[in-house]
Coordinates of C-alpha atoms and ligand atoms in Angstrom, one line a residue:
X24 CA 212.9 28.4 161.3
X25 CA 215.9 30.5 159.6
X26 CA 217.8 28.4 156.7
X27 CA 214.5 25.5 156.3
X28 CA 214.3 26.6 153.0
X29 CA 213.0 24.5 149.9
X30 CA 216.6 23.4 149.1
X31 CA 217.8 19.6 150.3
X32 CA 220.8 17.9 149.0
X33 CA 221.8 14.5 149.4
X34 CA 225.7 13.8 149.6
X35 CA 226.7 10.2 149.1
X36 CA 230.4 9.7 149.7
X37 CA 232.1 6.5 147.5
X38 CA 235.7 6.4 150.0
X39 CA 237.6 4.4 147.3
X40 CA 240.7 5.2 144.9
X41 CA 243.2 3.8 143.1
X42 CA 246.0 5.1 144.5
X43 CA 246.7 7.8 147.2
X44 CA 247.3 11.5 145.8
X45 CA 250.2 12.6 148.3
X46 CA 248.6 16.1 148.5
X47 CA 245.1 14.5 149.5
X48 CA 243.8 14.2 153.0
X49 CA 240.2 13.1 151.6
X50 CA 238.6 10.3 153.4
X51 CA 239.7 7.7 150.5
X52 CA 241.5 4.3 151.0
X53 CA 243.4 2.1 148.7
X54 CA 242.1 -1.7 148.6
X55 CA 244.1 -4.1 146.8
X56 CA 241.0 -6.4 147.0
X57 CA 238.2 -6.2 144.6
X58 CA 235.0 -3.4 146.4
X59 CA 232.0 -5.8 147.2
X60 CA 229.6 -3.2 145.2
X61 CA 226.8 -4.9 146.3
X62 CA 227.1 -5.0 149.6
X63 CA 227.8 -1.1 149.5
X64 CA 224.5 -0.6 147.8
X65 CA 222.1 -2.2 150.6
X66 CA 224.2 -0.4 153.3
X67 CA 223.3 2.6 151.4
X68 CA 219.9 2.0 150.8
X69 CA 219.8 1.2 154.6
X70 CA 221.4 4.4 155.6
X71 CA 219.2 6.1 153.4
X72 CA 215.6 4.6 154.6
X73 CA 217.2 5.3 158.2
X74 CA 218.1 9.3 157.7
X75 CA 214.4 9.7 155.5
X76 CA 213.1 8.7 157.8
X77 CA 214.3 11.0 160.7
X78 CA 213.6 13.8 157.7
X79 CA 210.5 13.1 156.1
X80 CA 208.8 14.4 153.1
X81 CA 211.7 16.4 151.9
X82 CA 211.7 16.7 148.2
X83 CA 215.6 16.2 146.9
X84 CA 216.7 19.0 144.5
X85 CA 220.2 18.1 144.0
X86 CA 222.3 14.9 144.9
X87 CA 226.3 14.6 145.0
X88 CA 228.3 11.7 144.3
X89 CA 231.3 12.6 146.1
X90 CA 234.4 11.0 147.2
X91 CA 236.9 9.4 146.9
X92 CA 236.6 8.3 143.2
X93 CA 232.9 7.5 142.3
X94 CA 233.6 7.2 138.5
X95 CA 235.5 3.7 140.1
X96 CA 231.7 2.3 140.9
X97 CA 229.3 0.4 138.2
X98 CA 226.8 2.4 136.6
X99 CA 224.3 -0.1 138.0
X100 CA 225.6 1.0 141.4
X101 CA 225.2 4.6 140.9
X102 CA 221.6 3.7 139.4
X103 CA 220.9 1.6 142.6
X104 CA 221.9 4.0 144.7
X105 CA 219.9 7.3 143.1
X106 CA 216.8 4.7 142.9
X107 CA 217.3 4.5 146.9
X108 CA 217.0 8.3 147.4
X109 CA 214.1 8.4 144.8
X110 CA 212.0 5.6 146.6
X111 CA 212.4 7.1 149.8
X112 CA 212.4 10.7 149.6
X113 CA 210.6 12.7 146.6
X114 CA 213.5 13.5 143.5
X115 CA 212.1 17.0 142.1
X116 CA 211.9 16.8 138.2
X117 CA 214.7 19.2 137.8
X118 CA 217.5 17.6 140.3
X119 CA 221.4 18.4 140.0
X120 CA 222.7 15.0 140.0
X121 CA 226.4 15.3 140.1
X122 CA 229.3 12.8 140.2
X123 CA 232.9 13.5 141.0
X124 CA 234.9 11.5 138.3
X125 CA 239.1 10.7 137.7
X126 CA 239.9 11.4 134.5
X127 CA 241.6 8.2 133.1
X128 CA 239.7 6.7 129.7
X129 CA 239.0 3.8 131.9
X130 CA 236.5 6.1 133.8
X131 CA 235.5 7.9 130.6
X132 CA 233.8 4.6 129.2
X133 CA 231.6 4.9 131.8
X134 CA 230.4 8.1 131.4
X135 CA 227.1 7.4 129.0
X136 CA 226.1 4.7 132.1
X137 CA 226.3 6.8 134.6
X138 CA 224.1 8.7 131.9
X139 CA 221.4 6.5 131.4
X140 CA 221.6 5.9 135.8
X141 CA 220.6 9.7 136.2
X142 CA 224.1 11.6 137.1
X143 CA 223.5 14.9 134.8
X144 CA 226.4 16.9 135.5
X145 CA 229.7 15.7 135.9
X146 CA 233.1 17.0 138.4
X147 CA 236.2 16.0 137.0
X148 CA 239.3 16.2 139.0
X149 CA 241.7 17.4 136.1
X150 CA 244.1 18.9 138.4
X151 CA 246.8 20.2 135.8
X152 CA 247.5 20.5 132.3
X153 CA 250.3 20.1 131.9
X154 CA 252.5 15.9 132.0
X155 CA 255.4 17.0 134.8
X156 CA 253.1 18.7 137.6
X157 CA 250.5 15.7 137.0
X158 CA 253.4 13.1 137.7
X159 CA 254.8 15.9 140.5
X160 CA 251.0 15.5 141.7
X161 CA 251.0 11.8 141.8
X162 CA 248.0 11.7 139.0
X163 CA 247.5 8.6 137.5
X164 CA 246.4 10.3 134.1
X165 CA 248.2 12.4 131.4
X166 CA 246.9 15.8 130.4
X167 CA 246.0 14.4 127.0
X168 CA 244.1 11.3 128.9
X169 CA 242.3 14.2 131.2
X170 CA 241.1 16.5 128.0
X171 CA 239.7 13.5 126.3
X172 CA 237.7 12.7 128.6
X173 CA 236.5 15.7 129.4
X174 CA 236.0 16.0 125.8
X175 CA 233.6 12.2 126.4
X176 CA 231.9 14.3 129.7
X177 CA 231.0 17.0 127.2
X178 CA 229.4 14.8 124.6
X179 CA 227.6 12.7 127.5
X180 CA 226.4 15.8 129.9
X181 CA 224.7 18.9 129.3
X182 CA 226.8 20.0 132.1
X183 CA 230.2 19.7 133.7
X184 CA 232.9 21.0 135.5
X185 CA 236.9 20.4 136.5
X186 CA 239.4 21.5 138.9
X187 CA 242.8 22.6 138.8
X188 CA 245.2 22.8 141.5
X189 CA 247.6 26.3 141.2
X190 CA 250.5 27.5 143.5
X191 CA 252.3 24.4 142.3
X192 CA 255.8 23.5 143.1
X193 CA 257.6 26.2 140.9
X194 CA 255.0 27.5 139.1
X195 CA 255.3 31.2 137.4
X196 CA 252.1 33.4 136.9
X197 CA 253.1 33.7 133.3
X198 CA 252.6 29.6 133.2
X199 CA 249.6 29.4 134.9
X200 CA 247.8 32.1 133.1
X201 CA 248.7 30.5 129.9
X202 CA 247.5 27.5 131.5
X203 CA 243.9 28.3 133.0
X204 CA 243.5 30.1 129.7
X205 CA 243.6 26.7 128.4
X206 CA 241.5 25.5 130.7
X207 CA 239.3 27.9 130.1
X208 CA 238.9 27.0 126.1
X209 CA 237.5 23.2 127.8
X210 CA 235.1 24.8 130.1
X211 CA 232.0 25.3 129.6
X212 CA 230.2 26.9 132.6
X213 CA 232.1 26.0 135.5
X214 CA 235.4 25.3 136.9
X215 CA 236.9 24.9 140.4
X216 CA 240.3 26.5 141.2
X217 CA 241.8 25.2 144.2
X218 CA 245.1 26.8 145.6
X219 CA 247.2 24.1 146.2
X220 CA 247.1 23.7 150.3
X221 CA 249.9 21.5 152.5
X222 CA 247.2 19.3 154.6
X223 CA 248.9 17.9 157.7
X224 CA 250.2 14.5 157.7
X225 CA 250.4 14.1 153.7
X226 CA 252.9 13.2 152.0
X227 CA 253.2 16.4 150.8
X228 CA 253.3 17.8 154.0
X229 CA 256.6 15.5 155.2
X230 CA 257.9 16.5 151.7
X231 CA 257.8 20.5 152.9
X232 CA 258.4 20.0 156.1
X233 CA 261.8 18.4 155.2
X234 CA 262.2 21.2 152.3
X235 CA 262.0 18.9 149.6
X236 CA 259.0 20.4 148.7
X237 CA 259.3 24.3 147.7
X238 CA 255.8 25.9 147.3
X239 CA 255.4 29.4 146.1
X240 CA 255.6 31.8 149.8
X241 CA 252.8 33.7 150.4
X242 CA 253.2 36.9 147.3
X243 CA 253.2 34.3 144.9
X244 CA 250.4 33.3 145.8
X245 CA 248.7 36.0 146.0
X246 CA 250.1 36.7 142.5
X247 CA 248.8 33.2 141.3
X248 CA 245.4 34.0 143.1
X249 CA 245.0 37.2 141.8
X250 CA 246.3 36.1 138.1
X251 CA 243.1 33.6 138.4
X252 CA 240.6 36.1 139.0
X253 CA 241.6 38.5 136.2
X254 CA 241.6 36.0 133.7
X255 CA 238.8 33.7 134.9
X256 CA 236.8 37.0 135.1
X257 CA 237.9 38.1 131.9
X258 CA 237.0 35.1 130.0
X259 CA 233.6 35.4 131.7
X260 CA 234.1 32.8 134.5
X261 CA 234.1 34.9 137.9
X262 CA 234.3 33.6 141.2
X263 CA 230.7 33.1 142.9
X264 CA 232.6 31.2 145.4
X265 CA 236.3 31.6 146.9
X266 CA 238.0 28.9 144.4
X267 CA 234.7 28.5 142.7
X268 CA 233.9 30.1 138.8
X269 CA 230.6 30.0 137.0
X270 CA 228.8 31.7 134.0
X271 CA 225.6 33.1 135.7
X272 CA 222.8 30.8 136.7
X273 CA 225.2 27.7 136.0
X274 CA 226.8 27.5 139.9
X275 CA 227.4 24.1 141.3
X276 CA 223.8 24.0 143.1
X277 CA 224.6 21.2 145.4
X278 CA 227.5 22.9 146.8
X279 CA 225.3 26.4 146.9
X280 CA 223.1 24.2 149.7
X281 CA 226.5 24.2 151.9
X282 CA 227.2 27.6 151.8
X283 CA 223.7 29.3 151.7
X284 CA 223.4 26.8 154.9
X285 CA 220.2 25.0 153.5
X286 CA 219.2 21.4 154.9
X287 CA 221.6 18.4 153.4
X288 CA 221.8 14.8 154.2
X289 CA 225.3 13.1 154.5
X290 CA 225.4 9.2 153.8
X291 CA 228.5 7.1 153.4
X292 CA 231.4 6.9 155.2
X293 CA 232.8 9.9 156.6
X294 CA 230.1 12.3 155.3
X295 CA 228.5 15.1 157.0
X296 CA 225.3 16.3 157.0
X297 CA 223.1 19.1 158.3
X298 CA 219.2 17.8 158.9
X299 CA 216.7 19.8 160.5
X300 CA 215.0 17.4 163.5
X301 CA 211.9 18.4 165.1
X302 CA 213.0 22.0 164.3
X303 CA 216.2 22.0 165.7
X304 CA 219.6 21.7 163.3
X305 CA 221.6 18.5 163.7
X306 CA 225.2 17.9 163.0
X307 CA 225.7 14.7 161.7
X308 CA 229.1 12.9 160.7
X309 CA 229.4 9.1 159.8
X310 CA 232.0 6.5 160.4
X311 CA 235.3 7.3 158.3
X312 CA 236.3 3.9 157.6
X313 CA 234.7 2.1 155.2
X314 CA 234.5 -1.1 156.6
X315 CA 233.7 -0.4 160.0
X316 CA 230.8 1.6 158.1
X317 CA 229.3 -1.2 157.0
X318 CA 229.3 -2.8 160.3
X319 CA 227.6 0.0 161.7
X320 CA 224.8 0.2 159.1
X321 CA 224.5 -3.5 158.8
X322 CA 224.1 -3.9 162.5
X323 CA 221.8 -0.4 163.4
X324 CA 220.9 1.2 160.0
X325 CA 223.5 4.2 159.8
X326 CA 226.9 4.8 160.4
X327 CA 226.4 7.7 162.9
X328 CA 229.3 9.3 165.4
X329 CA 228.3 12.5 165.7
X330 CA 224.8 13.4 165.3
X331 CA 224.1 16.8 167.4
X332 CA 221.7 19.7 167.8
X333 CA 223.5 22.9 167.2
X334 CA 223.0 25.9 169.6
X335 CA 221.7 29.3 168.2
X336 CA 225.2 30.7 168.5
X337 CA 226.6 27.7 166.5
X338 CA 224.5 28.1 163.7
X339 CA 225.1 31.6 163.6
X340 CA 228.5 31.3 163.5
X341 CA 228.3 28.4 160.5
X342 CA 226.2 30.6 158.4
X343 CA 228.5 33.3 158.7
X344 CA 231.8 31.0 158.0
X345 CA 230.2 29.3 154.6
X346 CA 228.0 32.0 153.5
X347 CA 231.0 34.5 153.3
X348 CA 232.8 32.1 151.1
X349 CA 230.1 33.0 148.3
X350 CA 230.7 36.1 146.2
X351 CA 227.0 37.1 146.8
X352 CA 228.0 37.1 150.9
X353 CA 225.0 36.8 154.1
X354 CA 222.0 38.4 154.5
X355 CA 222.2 40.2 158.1
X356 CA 219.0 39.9 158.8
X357 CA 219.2 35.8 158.6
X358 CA 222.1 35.5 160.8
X359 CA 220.5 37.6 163.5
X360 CA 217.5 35.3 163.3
X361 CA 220.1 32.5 164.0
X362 CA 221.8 34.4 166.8
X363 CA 219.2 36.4 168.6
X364 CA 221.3 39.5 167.9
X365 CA 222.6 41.5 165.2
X366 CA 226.2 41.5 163.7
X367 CA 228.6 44.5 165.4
X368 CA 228.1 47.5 163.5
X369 CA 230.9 48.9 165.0
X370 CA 233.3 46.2 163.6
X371 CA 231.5 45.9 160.3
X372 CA 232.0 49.4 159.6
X373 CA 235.7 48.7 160.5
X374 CA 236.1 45.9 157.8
X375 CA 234.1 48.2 155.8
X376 CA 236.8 51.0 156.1
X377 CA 239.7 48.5 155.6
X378 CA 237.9 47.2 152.2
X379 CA 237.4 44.0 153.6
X380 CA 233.5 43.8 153.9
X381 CA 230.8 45.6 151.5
X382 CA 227.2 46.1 152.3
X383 CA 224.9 46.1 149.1
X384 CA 221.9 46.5 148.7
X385 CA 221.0 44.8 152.4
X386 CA 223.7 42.1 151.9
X387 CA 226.8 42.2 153.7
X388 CA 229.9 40.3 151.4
X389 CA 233.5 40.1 151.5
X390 CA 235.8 42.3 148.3
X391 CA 238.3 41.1 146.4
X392 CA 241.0 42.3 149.0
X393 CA 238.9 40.4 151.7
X394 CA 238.7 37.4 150.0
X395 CA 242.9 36.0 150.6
X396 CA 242.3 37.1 154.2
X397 CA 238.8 35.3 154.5
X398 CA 239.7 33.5 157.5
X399 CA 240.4 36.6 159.7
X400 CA 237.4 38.6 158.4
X401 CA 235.3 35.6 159.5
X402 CA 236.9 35.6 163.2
X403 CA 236.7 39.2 163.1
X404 CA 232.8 39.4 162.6
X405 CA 232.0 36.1 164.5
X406 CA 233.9 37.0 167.7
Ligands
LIG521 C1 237.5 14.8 146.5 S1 238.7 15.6 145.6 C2 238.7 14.8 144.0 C3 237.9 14.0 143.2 C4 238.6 13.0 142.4 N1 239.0 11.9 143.2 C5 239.9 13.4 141.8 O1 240.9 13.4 142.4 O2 239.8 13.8 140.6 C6 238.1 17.2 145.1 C7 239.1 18.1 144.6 O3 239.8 18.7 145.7 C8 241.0 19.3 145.3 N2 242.1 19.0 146.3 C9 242.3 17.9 147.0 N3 243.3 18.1 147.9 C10 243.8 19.3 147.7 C11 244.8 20.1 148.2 N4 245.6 19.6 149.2 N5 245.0 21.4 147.8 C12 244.2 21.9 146.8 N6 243.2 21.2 146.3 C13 243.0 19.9 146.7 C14 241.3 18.6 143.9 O4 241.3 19.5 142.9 C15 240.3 17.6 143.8 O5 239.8 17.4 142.5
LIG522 S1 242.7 13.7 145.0 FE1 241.0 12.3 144.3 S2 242.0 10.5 143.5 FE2 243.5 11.6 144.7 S3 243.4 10.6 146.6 FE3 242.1 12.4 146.8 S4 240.1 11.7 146.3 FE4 241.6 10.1 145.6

């Protein structure tokens, strides 16, 4: 079976924030009434037993604590909840255990509980560094408040990572180089670097629709995205992943399961997963809202809405889409065991002589120039 390698995450999605990021189209809600933690964990727990048991005898190598805002939950919770994955599938010794945190020192204080709980790497959502852009951003922390803390993440984690948003409102490439430079100086082995994107029905998206919102056109950006590959490259940070930079061996190895298209469990609201079911590959998406996740779990032991077996051509066409997203690209010979037939030669060879595509050394991966125009090198090959 192509893709049932040794590799099994477990995502866990915490929907919850403090306040609404105008740019975010995350599944995250606002309550202005205290989160019944408790109750979250057993419906958890229950949608836990529920999926191990459809996938049995997997051994977890890395877990992600996703969201949302998981640095908003207890320790005790986070502890409750890795104790769930533990007791009913096998943890191996040597898990990634990451949670996505806010940066705000309320969050930081958590930091050595979620410690002590098992989270070993943390993923904090930094954004900018500089006071205006986090206001423009709707951030609820200063970039003072974000570097402290990751300064706390540092002491409290042998690893961790942050994210930045660039193509800003305004922003110059002389600014954000100086900036990711920065950055760069807090790092330690990982950083994501998202370009920022207009998600439909944001508030950001009414905002540019009604041009109040001027983002940089499309050779800025460029220039911004090129700017961050030259210096995250230069600084020893390259891209393994389209908006993802890592020193060598220290990748993100949750998010490696997506896009090498290993085996992952989604649990939560609004989370999907990929499980392998009696040797066929299974879709799987949960119940967005929070609370009529619960209801689900508590009345049939998971929050399932879409739970399907993918064709041959489907899964074909999913490795292709996420394994091209990663710097070291798709092994051919994998996606023909998927499809039943091999990729065009013809129209790789095309790519190839556009300097789109490279084949190395029996791999077949996107270049630099490929990379902005991912989306159509993807169509090209899948169609
Ligand atoms: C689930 S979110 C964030 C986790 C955490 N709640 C936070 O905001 O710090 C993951 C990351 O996606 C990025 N992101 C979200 N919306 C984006 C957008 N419209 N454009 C670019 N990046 C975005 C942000 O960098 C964010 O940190
Ligand atoms: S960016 Fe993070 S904090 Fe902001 S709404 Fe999205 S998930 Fe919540």
């Amino acid at each position: 079976m192509p893709g049932a390698e040794e590799a099994f995450g477990v995502y866990v999605h915490w929907p919850f924030c403090l306040s609404k990021c105008p740019y975010c189209d995350f599944n995250s809600h606002v309550r202005h009434t205290s989160i019944d933690e408790a109750r979250y964990v057993r419906a958890f727990t229950r949608e836990i037993e529920t999926t191990a048991e459809r996938v049995r005898g997997r051994t977890v190598t890395t877990i992600f604590l996703g969201g949302g805002t998981p640095s908003l939950m207890q320790p005790a919770t986070v502890g409750a909840i890795l104790d769930a994955i533990g007791q009913h599938w096998s943890i191996a010794p040597d898990a990634e255990v990451t949670l996505e945190a806010n940066p705000t020192s309320v969050e930081a204080t958590r930091f050595a509980g979620y410690r002590a709980a098992g989270v070993n790497r943390v993923s904090l959502g930094v954004q900018a560094l500089d006071d205006a852009s986090l206001k423009e951003l709707g951030r609820l922390h200063t970039a003072r408040e974000a570097l402290d803390a990751v300064a706390i993440a540092r002491k409290a984690f042998e690893r961790y990572s942050f994210d930045l948003i660039y193509a800003r409102p305004g922003q110059t490439t002389e600014a954000w180089r100086a900036e990711l430079a920065r950055a760069i100086d807090e790092a330690a082995e990982h950083l994501s670097l998202y370009q920022l994107t207009i998600e439909p029905d944001t508030p950001f998206a009414a905002l540019h629709a009604s041009g109040k919102l001027a983002i940089p056109d499309d050779d800025n950006a460029r220039a911004l995205y090129d700017v961050t590959q030259e210096v995250a490259s230069a600084h020893g940070l390259p891209a393994y992943e389209i908006s993802n930079h890592a020193r060598a061996g220290a990748e993100c190895r949750h998010n490696l399961v997506y896009w090498r298209y290993h085996e992952y469990a989604g649990i939560g609201p609004g989370a999907h997963g990929r499980l392998i079911v009696d040797g066929a590959r299974h879709a799987t998406s949960t119940e967005k809202r929070p609370e009529s996740w619960l209801m689900r779990v508590e009345a049939s032991g998971d929050g399932l809405v879409t739970d399907e077996a993918l064709t041959r051509a489907e899964q074909a066409d999913e490795y292709l889409l996420m394994g091209l997203r990663l710097a070291e690209g798709i092994d051919p010979r994998r996606y023909a065991a998927f499809s039943g037939h091999a990729l065009d030669e013809a129209r790789i060879a095309a790519l190839v002589a556009e300097g789109m595509v490279e084949s190395i050394d029996g791999r077949l991966r996107v270049t630099r120039a490929g990379f902005p125009v991912l989306d159509a090198v993807v169509a090209d090959l899948a169609a």
